[in-house]
Coordinates of C-alpha atoms and ligand atoms in Angstrom, one line a residue:
M1 CA 93.6 110.1 72.9
A2 CA 94.5 107.7 76.0
V3 CA 94.1 104.3 76.0
L4 CA 94.4 101.1 77.9
L5 CA 97.0 99.3 76.0
S6 CA 97.5 96.2 78.1
L7 CA 95.5 95.1 81.3
N8 CA 97.7 92.6 83.6
V9 CA 96.7 90.7 86.3
G10 CA 98.8 88.4 88.5
M11 CA 98.3 86.4 91.7
P12 CA 101.1 86.3 94.3
V13 CA 104.0 83.8 93.8
E14 CA 107.1 83.1 95.8
V15 CA 110.7 83.8 93.8
D16 CA 113.5 83.0 94.4
W17 CA 115.7 86.2 95.6
R18 CA 119.9 86.0 96.3
G19 CA 119.1 82.6 98.4
R20 CA 115.8 83.5 100.4
T21 CA 112.1 83.6 99.3
V22 CA 110.2 86.6 98.5
R23 CA 106.1 86.4 97.8
T24 CA 105.2 89.0 95.6
G25 CA 102.3 90.5 93.4
I26 CA 105.3 91.9 90.8
V27 CA 104.5 89.2 88.2
K28 CA 101.5 90.6 86.0
D29 CA 100.8 89.2 82.8
P30 CA 98.4 91.1 80.0
V31 CA 95.2 89.2 79.9
P32 CA 92.0 89.3 76.9
G33 CA 89.0 90.5 77.1
P34 CA 87.1 92.6 79.9
R35 CA 88.2 92.0 83.7
F36 CA 85.9 93.6 86.9
V37 CA 87.7 96.1 88.5
H38 CA 86.5 95.8 92.5
R39 CA 87.1 98.7 95.0
L40 CA 90.3 97.0 95.9
H41 CA 91.1 94.8 93.1
I42 CA 90.8 93.1 89.8
D43 CA 89.6 89.9 89.5
G44 CA 92.6 87.9 88.5
D45 CA 95.0 89.9 90.5
G46 CA 96.3 89.9 94.0
V47 CA 98.4 91.6 96.6
A48 CA 101.2 89.7 98.3
D49 CA 102.4 92.1 100.7
T50 CA 99.4 94.9 101.9
A51 CA 102.0 96.6 104.3
G52 CA 103.0 98.0 100.6
H53 CA 100.3 97.7 98.2
G54 CA 96.4 97.4 97.6
G55 CA 94.0 99.0 99.9
P56 CA 91.8 101.3 98.1
N57 CA 94.4 103.8 97.4
R58 CA 96.1 101.6 95.5
A59 CA 93.3 99.0 94.1
A60 CA 95.2 99.4 90.2
L61 CA 98.3 100.0 89.7
V62 CA 99.5 102.0 85.9
Y63 CA 102.7 102.5 83.7
Q64 CA 102.8 104.0 80.6
A65 CA 103.9 102.2 77.4
G66 CA 106.3 105.5 76.9
S67 CA 108.6 104.6 79.3
Y68 CA 108.6 101.0 78.5
D69 CA 110.1 102.5 75.4
Y70 CA 112.5 105.0 77.5
W71 CA 114.2 102.1 79.9
R72 CA 114.4 99.4 76.5
T73 CA 117.0 102.2 75.5
H74 CA 118.2 103.0 79.1
F75 CA 118.8 99.5 79.1
G76 CA 119.8 98.5 75.9
R77 CA 117.7 95.4 75.9
D78 CA 113.9 94.4 73.8
D79 CA 112.6 92.1 76.1
I80 CA 111.0 94.1 79.1
A81 CA 107.2 93.2 77.8
F82 CA 104.4 94.9 79.4
G83 CA 103.5 94.1 82.9
A84 CA 106.8 93.7 83.8
L85 CA 107.1 96.7 86.1
G86 CA 104.3 95.0 88.1
E87 CA 101.2 97.7 86.4
N88 CA 97.5 96.5 85.9
F89 CA 97.1 99.3 83.1
T90 CA 99.9 99.7 80.8
V91 CA 99.0 103.3 79.0
D92 CA 99.4 104.8 75.7
G93 CA 99.6 108.5 77.4
L94 CA 98.9 109.7 80.9
A95 CA 102.9 110.4 81.4
D96 CA 104.1 110.9 85.2
D97 CA 104.8 114.4 84.4
A98 CA 101.5 115.6 82.7
V99 CA 99.0 113.5 84.9
C100 CA 97.7 115.0 88.7
I101 CA 97.0 113.9 92.0
G102 CA 93.6 114.0 91.9
D103 CA 92.7 113.8 88.1
R104 CA 89.5 111.2 87.2
F105 CA 89.3 109.0 84.4
R106 CA 87.1 106.9 82.8
I107 CA 88.4 103.5 81.6
G108 CA 85.3 100.9 80.3
Q109 CA 82.7 101.2 83.0
A110 CA 84.7 102.1 85.6
E111 CA 85.9 105.4 87.1
F112 CA 89.3 106.2 89.0
E113 CA 91.5 108.9 90.9
V114 CA 94.9 109.2 90.9
S115 CA 95.8 108.9 94.3
Q116 CA 99.8 108.5 94.7
P117 CA 103.1 107.6 92.8
R118 CA 104.0 104.0 92.7
V119 CA 106.0 103.3 96.2
T120 CA 109.8 102.4 96.0
C121 CA 110.7 98.4 96.5
F122 CA 113.2 96.6 95.6
R123 CA 110.7 94.2 93.9
A124 CA 109.8 96.8 91.2
G125 CA 113.4 95.5 89.6
I126 CA 113.1 91.8 90.5
R127 CA 111.1 90.4 87.0
I128 CA 113.5 92.4 84.9
G129 CA 116.6 91.8 87.3
E130 CA 118.0 95.6 87.3
P131 CA 118.6 95.8 90.8
Q132 CA 118.9 99.7 90.6
M133 CA 115.6 100.4 89.2
A134 CA 113.2 101.3 92.4
A135 CA 116.0 103.9 92.4
L136 CA 115.7 104.8 88.5
L137 CA 112.4 104.9 88.5
V138 CA 112.5 107.9 90.8
A139 CA 115.8 109.4 89.6
H140 CA 114.3 109.4 86.4
H141 CA 111.4 110.8 87.0
R142 CA 108.9 107.8 85.7
P143 CA 107.6 106.3 88.7
G144 CA 104.2 105.8 87.8
F145 CA 101.0 106.0 90.0
Y146 CA 98.2 104.8 91.8
L147 CA 94.7 104.5 91.0
R148 CA 91.5 104.9 93.3
V149 CA 88.3 103.2 92.1
L150 CA 85.6 105.5 92.4
R151 CA 82.9 103.1 90.8
E152 CA 83.6 99.7 89.7
G153 CA 82.7 98.2 86.2
Q154 CA 84.6 96.3 83.5
V155 CA 87.5 97.2 81.7
E156 CA 89.6 96.2 78.6
A157 CA 92.5 96.0 76.8
G158 CA 91.6 99.1 73.7
D159 CA 89.3 101.1 76.3
E160 CA 89.4 104.5 75.5
I161 CA 90.8 106.5 78.7
V162 CA 88.8 109.5 79.1
Q163 CA 89.1 112.6 81.9
I164 CA 86.3 113.4 83.4
E165 CA 87.9 116.2 86.1
G166 CA 91.3 117.5 87.0
G167 CA 92.9 117.5 90.4
P168 CA 93.4 120.4 92.7
E169 CA 96.7 122.5 93.2
H170 CA 97.6 120.3 89.7
M171 CA 100.5 119.1 90.5
T172 CA 101.8 115.8 88.6
V173 CA 102.7 112.6 89.9
A174 CA 106.3 113.2 89.1
E175 CA 106.3 116.3 91.2
I176 CA 104.7 114.7 94.1
D177 CA 107.4 111.9 94.1
A178 CA 109.9 114.1 93.9
L179 CA 108.8 116.0 96.2
L180 CA 108.8 113.2 98.9
Y181 CA 112.1 111.4 97.8
L182 CA 114.6 113.8 96.2
P183 CA 116.3 116.8 98.0
D184 CA 115.0 120.2 98.1
K185 CA 111.5 120.0 99.8
P186 CA 109.8 124.0 99.6
V187 CA 107.7 124.3 101.8
E188 CA 105.1 126.1 99.8
Q189 CA 105.1 122.4 98.0
L190 CA 104.4 120.7 100.5
R191 CA 101.6 122.9 101.5
R192 CA 100.4 122.6 98.6
A193 CA 100.4 118.7 98.1
L194 CA 98.3 118.5 101.6
R195 CA 96.0 120.5 100.2
I196 CA 95.2 117.6 97.5
P197 CA 92.1 115.6 99.6
A198 CA 92.6 112.6 96.9
L199 CA 96.9 112.1 97.9
S200 CA 96.7 108.7 100.1
V201 CA 96.7 109.0 103.9
G202 CA 100.0 107.4 103.9
W203 CA 101.8 110.1 101.9
Q204 CA 99.9 112.9 103.4
G205 CA 101.4 111.7 106.8
S206 CA 104.6 111.7 105.0
F207 CA 104.4 115.4 103.6
R208 CA 102.8 116.3 107.1
D209 CA 105.8 115.1 108.9
L210 CA 108.3 116.7 106.7
L211 CA 106.5 120.2 106.7
D212 CA 106.7 120.0 110.5
A213 CA 110.2 118.8 110.8
A214 CA 110.6 122.1 108.2
E215 CA 108.3 124.6 110.6
K216 CA 109.6 123.2 114.1
P217 CA 112.8 121.4 113.8
T218 CA 113.2 119.3 116.3
V219 CA 116.1 117.2 114.7
V220 CA 119.5 118.3 117.0
S221 CA 122.9 117.4 116.0
P222 CA 124.4 114.8 118.4
G223 CA 126.9 117.2 120.7
W224 CA 130.1 115.7 118.8
A225 CA 131.3 113.2 116.7
G226 CA 132.4 109.9 117.0
F227 CA 133.8 108.8 120.7
R228 CA 135.5 111.1 123.0
R229 CA 137.1 110.3 126.3
L230 CA 135.3 110.9 129.8
R231 CA 136.4 111.0 132.6
I232 CA 134.5 109.4 135.7
A233 CA 134.3 111.8 137.9
R234 CA 132.5 109.3 141.0
V235 CA 130.7 106.0 141.3
V236 CA 128.1 105.9 143.8
A237 CA 125.7 102.2 144.9
E238 CA 122.3 103.2 144.6
S239 CA 120.7 99.8 145.2
A240 CA 122.2 96.3 145.9
S241 CA 122.6 95.8 142.2
I242 CA 122.7 99.9 140.4
V243 CA 125.7 101.7 140.5
S244 CA 125.9 104.8 138.9
L245 CA 129.0 106.1 137.0
H246 CA 129.2 110.3 137.0
L247 CA 131.3 111.2 133.9
Q248 CA 132.8 114.6 133.1
A249 CA 134.4 116.4 130.2
E250 CA 139.0 115.7 130.1
D251 CA 139.1 119.6 130.9
G252 CA 136.2 119.5 133.5
A253 CA 134.0 121.7 131.0
A254 CA 130.4 121.2 130.6
L255 CA 129.1 118.8 128.4
P256 CA 126.8 119.1 125.8
A257 CA 123.4 119.1 127.0
A258 CA 121.2 115.6 126.6
R259 CA 117.2 115.6 125.9
P260 CA 115.7 114.7 129.0
G261 CA 115.5 110.4 128.1
Q262 CA 118.4 110.0 126.3
Y263 CA 120.8 107.4 126.2
L264 CA 125.2 107.6 126.7
T265 CA 126.8 104.7 124.1
L266 CA 130.2 103.2 125.8
R267 CA 132.8 101.8 124.1
V268 CA 134.1 99.9 127.5
L269 CA 137.6 99.5 126.6
G270 CA 139.1 96.3 128.9
A271 CA 135.9 94.7 129.2
G272 CA 136.5 92.7 126.2
E273 CA 138.3 92.3 122.8
P274 CA 137.0 94.1 120.3
A275 CA 136.0 96.4 122.7
P276 CA 132.2 95.7 123.7
V277 CA 129.9 98.6 123.0
R278 CA 126.6 99.4 125.1
N279 CA 123.8 102.1 125.5
Y280 CA 122.8 103.3 129.2
S281 CA 120.2 106.0 129.6
L282 CA 121.0 109.2 131.1
S283 CA 119.3 109.7 134.5
S284 CA 121.0 113.0 135.4
M285 CA 119.1 116.3 135.0
P286 CA 119.3 117.4 131.9
G287 CA 121.4 120.7 131.8
A288 CA 124.1 119.5 134.5
A289 CA 127.8 119.7 133.7
Q290 CA 128.3 115.9 134.5
Y291 CA 126.4 113.1 132.7
R292 CA 125.4 110.3 135.3
I293 CA 124.4 106.6 133.8
S294 CA 123.8 103.7 135.9
V295 CA 124.4 100.3 135.4
K296 CA 122.8 97.2 137.1
R297 CA 124.6 94.1 137.8
E298 CA 123.8 91.0 135.0
E299 CA 125.0 87.9 136.4
H300 CA 126.4 86.9 132.5
G301 CA 127.0 90.6 132.0
L302 CA 130.5 90.5 130.8
I303 CA 130.4 94.5 130.6
S304 CA 128.1 95.3 133.7
R305 CA 130.8 93.1 135.7
Y306 CA 133.6 95.1 135.0
L307 CA 131.6 98.4 135.5
H308 CA 131.0 97.3 138.4
T309 CA 133.6 95.8 139.8
A310 CA 137.0 97.7 137.8
V311 CA 136.3 101.1 137.2
R312 CA 137.4 104.0 139.7
P313 CA 137.1 107.3 139.6
G314 CA 139.7 108.7 137.9
D315 CA 139.6 105.8 134.9
W316 CA 138.5 107.0 131.1
L317 CA 135.3 105.7 129.4
D318 CA 135.1 106.2 125.5
A319 CA 131.5 107.9 124.8
A320 CA 129.4 108.8 121.8
A321 CA 127.3 112.1 122.2
P322 CA 124.0 111.7 123.4
R323 CA 121.5 110.1 121.1
G324 CA 117.7 108.5 120.9
E325 CA 113.9 109.7 120.1
F326 CA 112.6 108.9 123.8
V327 CA 112.6 111.7 124.9
L328 CA 110.1 114.2 127.0
T329 CA 107.9 116.3 124.6
E330 CA 106.7 119.6 125.7
A331 CA 103.3 119.6 126.3
A332 CA 100.9 120.5 129.2
N333 CA 98.4 117.3 129.2
P334 CA 99.0 114.6 132.2
V335 CA 102.3 112.4 131.6
L336 CA 102.9 109.3 132.8
L337 CA 106.5 108.4 133.8
I338 CA 106.3 104.6 134.3
S339 CA 109.3 102.4 134.4
A340 CA 110.5 99.1 136.1
G341 CA 114.1 98.3 137.9
V342 CA 116.5 100.4 136.2
G343 CA 114.3 101.1 133.4
V344 CA 114.1 104.1 136.2
T345 CA 116.6 105.5 134.2
P346 CA 115.5 107.2 131.0
V347 CA 112.0 108.5 133.4
L348 CA 114.3 110.0 136.2
A349 CA 116.1 112.5 133.9
M350 CA 112.1 113.3 132.6
L351 CA 111.3 113.9 135.4
H352 CA 114.1 116.2 136.9
A353 CA 113.3 118.2 133.6
L354 CA 109.4 118.8 134.8
A355 CA 110.5 120.3 138.0
G356 CA 108.7 123.8 137.5
T357 CA 106.1 122.9 135.5
E358 CA 102.2 122.5 135.9
R359 CA 102.1 119.6 134.2
E360 CA 100.3 116.8 136.1
V361 CA 102.8 114.0 137.0
W362 CA 102.3 110.4 137.1
W363 CA 105.4 108.3 138.7
L364 CA 105.1 104.6 138.6
H365 CA 107.7 102.4 139.1
A366 CA 107.9 98.4 139.7
A367 CA 111.0 96.7 141.8
R368 CA 111.2 93.9 143.4
R369 CA 111.2 95.1 147.2
P370 CA 112.1 98.2 148.7
E371 CA 116.0 97.8 149.0
E372 CA 116.6 96.9 145.3
Q373 CA 114.8 100.3 144.1
A374 CA 117.4 102.8 143.0
F375 CA 116.6 106.5 143.1
A376 CA 113.5 105.7 146.1
G377 CA 114.7 109.1 147.3
E378 CA 115.8 111.4 144.5
A379 CA 112.4 110.9 142.6
H380 CA 109.9 111.2 145.5
E381 CA 112.2 114.7 146.2
A382 CA 111.8 115.7 143.2
L383 CA 108.1 114.5 143.3
A384 CA 107.2 116.9 146.3
K385 CA 108.2 119.6 144.5
L386 CA 105.6 119.2 141.5
S387 CA 102.4 121.1 142.4
R388 CA 100.5 118.2 140.6
A389 CA 102.7 114.5 141.2
H390 CA 101.2 111.3 142.3
E391 CA 103.1 108.9 143.2
H392 CA 102.8 104.8 142.9
V393 CA 105.4 102.4 143.8
F394 CA 104.6 98.5 143.3
Y395 CA 106.6 95.8 145.1
S396 CA 106.5 92.4 143.8
A397 CA 107.5 90.7 147.2
E398 CA 105.2 92.2 148.7
H399 CA 102.3 90.7 146.4
R400 CA 101.4 94.5 144.7
R401 CA 102.2 94.1 140.6
M402 CA 101.9 96.8 138.2
D403 CA 99.6 94.7 136.2
A404 CA 96.3 95.8 134.2
A405 CA 93.7 95.8 136.9
A406 CA 96.3 97.9 139.4
L407 CA 96.8 100.6 136.9
K408 CA 93.0 100.4 136.2
E409 CA 92.3 101.2 140.0
L410 CA 94.5 104.1 140.3
G411 CA 92.3 106.4 137.4
L412 CA 94.9 107.3 135.4
P413 CA 93.7 110.0 133.1
A414 CA 92.5 110.1 129.7
G415 CA 94.4 112.3 127.5
A416 CA 98.0 111.4 129.0
T417 CA 101.5 110.9 127.0
A418 CA 102.9 108.1 128.8
Y419 CA 106.5 107.3 128.5
V420 CA 107.8 103.4 129.4
C421 CA 110.9 101.9 130.2
G422 CA 111.5 98.4 131.3
P423 CA 112.3 95.2 130.1
A424 CA 109.9 94.4 126.9
P425 CA 107.4 91.9 128.4
F426 CA 106.6 94.6 131.1
M427 CA 106.7 97.2 128.4
A428 CA 104.1 95.4 125.7
D429 CA 101.9 94.9 129.0
V430 CA 101.7 98.1 130.1
R431 CA 101.6 99.6 126.7
S432 CA 98.3 96.8 126.6
A433 CA 96.8 97.8 129.9
L434 CA 97.1 101.3 128.7
A435 CA 95.5 100.9 125.3
D436 CA 92.5 98.9 127.1
L437 CA 92.0 102.2 128.9
G438 CA 91.8 104.1 125.9
I439 CA 95.6 105.7 126.7
D440 CA 97.1 105.2 123.2
D441 CA 100.1 108.0 123.1
V442 CA 102.8 105.9 124.6
H443 CA 106.3 105.9 124.4
T444 CA 109.1 103.2 124.7
E445 CA 112.4 102.6 124.9
L446 CA 114.3 99.3 123.5
F447 CA 117.3 99.1 123.9
G448 CA 118.1 96.1 121.8
A449 CA 117.5 96.0 118.1
L450 CA 114.7 97.3 116.3
D451 CA 112.1 94.9 114.8
A452 CA 113.1 93.9 111.5
I453 CA 111.2 94.7 108.0
T454 CA 112.2 93.0 105.5
P455 CA 109.2 92.9 102.9
G456 CA 107.6 90.1 100.9
V457 CA 110.8 87.9 102.9
V458 CA 109.2 84.8 104.4
G459 CA 110.1 81.8 105.8
E460 CA 112.9 83.0 107.7
Q461 CA 113.9 82.4 111.4
R462 CA 115.5 84.9 113.1
V463 CA 118.5 83.6 115.5
P464 CA 120.6 85.5 117.4
P465 CA 123.7 87.4 115.8
H466 CA 126.4 85.9 114.6
P467 CA 129.7 86.5 113.0
P468 CA 128.9 85.4 109.0
P469 CA 130.0 82.0 108.1
G470 CA 133.3 81.6 106.1
P471 CA 136.6 83.3 106.1
V472 CA 136.9 86.7 108.0
G473 CA 137.0 90.0 105.7
P474 CA 139.9 91.9 104.7
G475 CA 138.1 95.3 105.7
P476 CA 137.7 97.8 108.5
E477 CA 135.4 96.5 111.4
V478 CA 131.5 97.1 111.7
T479 CA 130.3 97.4 115.3
F480 CA 126.5 97.0 115.7
A481 CA 125.9 98.6 118.5
R482 CA 122.7 97.3 120.1
S483 CA 123.6 93.8 118.9
G484 CA 127.1 93.4 120.0
L485 CA 128.6 92.1 117.6
T486 CA 131.6 93.7 116.2
V487 CA 132.7 91.6 112.4
P488 CA 135.5 93.1 109.8
F489 CA 133.9 94.4 106.5
D490 CA 134.3 92.3 103.4
P491 CA 133.7 93.5 100.1
I492 CA 133.5 91.0 98.3
R493 CA 131.1 88.9 100.1
S494 CA 129.1 91.3 101.3
P495 CA 129.1 94.7 99.4
T496 CA 126.8 96.7 101.1
V497 CA 126.7 97.3 105.1
L498 CA 123.2 96.1 104.8
E499 CA 124.5 93.0 103.4
L500 CA 127.1 92.3 106.0
A501 CA 124.4 92.8 109.1
E502 CA 122.6 90.3 107.1
A503 CA 125.1 87.9 106.8
C504 CA 125.2 88.2 111.1
D505 CA 121.7 87.6 111.3
I506 CA 121.3 91.5 113.1
S507 CA 117.7 92.9 113.1
V508 CA 117.2 95.2 110.0
R509 CA 114.7 97.2 107.9
W510 CA 114.6 97.7 104.5
S511 CA 112.9 98.6 101.2
C512 CA 114.1 100.0 98.2
R513 CA 117.9 98.7 98.6
T514 CA 119.1 101.7 97.0
G515 CA 119.5 104.8 98.4
V516 CA 115.4 106.4 97.7
C517 CA 113.4 104.9 100.8
H518 CA 115.3 106.0 103.8
L519 CA 114.3 103.2 105.6
C520 CA 117.6 101.6 106.5
V521 CA 118.8 104.7 107.7
T522 CA 120.8 104.1 110.9
P523 CA 122.4 106.4 113.5
L524 CA 126.1 106.2 113.0
L525 CA 128.3 106.5 116.3
S526 CA 131.2 106.8 114.6
G527 CA 133.6 106.2 111.2
S528 CA 132.6 107.3 107.7
V529 CA 131.4 105.5 104.9
S530 CA 131.1 105.9 100.8
Y531 CA 127.8 105.5 99.0
R532 CA 127.4 103.2 96.0
P533 CA 124.5 103.8 94.4
T534 CA 124.7 107.7 95.7
P535 CA 121.8 107.9 97.7
L536 CA 119.5 110.1 95.8
E537 CA 118.7 112.5 99.1
P538 CA 121.5 112.3 101.7
P539 CA 120.3 111.0 105.1
P540 CA 120.8 113.3 108.2
A541 CA 123.8 114.2 109.8
G542 CA 124.8 111.3 112.2
S543 CA 123.2 108.5 110.1
V544 CA 123.7 106.5 107.1
L545 CA 121.8 104.5 104.8
I546 CA 123.2 101.0 105.0
C547 CA 121.5 99.4 102.0
C548 CA 123.9 101.6 99.6
A549 CA 126.8 102.2 102.5
R550 CA 130.2 100.6 102.2
P551 CA 132.8 101.7 105.6
E552 CA 136.1 103.9 104.5
S553 CA 137.3 103.3 108.3
E554 CA 135.9 101.3 111.2
L555 CA 132.6 102.1 111.9
V556 CA 130.4 101.6 115.1
L557 CA 126.5 101.9 114.4
D558 CA 123.6 101.7 117.0
A559 CA 122.1 99.0 115.3
Ligands
FES1 S1 116.7 100.7 102.1 FE1 115.6 102.4 101.0 S2 117.4 103.9 101.3 FE2 118.1 102.1 102.4

């Protein structure tokens, strides 16, 4: 018979963690007597990070006394007390490899349903001072699990735990956890998991994505590894401020096809020391033998000035293979190609890719004045060949802006997919205007760093990227391409690439910091890394998990 051994609660607190402040609900302690369990919480208990914890699917976390025994032996410690791993219910019985998603239990007056395994997160090890805990919970198949509350009521340590129903498919917590986080994801197992209605929406979404990826693989390996030399075949002025560079292979052979909307990463030797790295969208026709990028001259832009004034046909540039997920997907619904200024380049490639289709296409472009509009003739010509095309150009110098009112007047089709590229405020305004019109399938291209995800870290101000303080590291150079920064690695002060990025205030995304969750996955443009610890599942080819990576050579990351 299973028993609730300890009922643990705690309100969020702020703790020091490596010189930073983290707000966390991990600090839970046993309480005597009964507590009322509500749909979303237990009296006296709280959630700090609602993105990763809490909500109806994660109302109470369960962990087994048997696993505490296991970890005490594993670490050779006897000071790990119930509640230290953040669980609300410490139980005797209900092992992760026996309890199934969808099982229902009565504890005291309340009834519960098993909804998902614990989410891996660096905070799992904060209280016991074991930074690898997030990975260990998964690797040792002892994650613990969450309960959804079916009937509210009082519970108390000492209550019997009575199973009232078994979950469909009989997939245990340990099985489901391994299916998400460990290698080998048989399609039939993914389908079984998706047949469990009790599985939380978030985990269902992850399994659906994995199943889609297995059934319709869309991940295409980069056309080549690292950087290769491309020769400038032609330089063409497109407007007063934009030039196009046509690039070809050294031997003149056709270059690997890029998907419409992808970008090329250039390392511009000669424009600075160390050589700066920048991304430029491809505007060429998909499948063309050469690539075309288009560069706007920026007043203080070191690289754009160099590309406008110093390069000539016959010169060489170092380029990494086309990459990027801002790509036109095949569908039959109307498509909106929306751009401002030089943001026209990726949507121009998409427009060319739509040639010969029956798809309804809306071309919406914002420019200051006609003479500053690049590719006006080329776009117009391509649109004229489509059977269902609409073309609208907005010149701000003529007091015609692409604002919410103007978009509303157009009568854009509901159910359209929009691809938007331009300055960040423009994309934000367009996205919001489209949402008001009921168009939510909106894709945008962002060349700067992605928004950071740093769960629980509070009170930090964003500052522009900079070299790390202190002496220059002795290791290989690491280039963060989106952030425009190259710095030497320092294995002592920043033992991982993630820690180096943090020392430079580069925008980063992470959760487990131990190679489990893959949130920190970053495209690797060139170089090689080793891992410590080794990730439980390696990242896709051409990418790196920066939380546990160390450079083995000079690195260029798309970060
Ligand atoms: S932060 Fe989870 S794998 Fe890197």
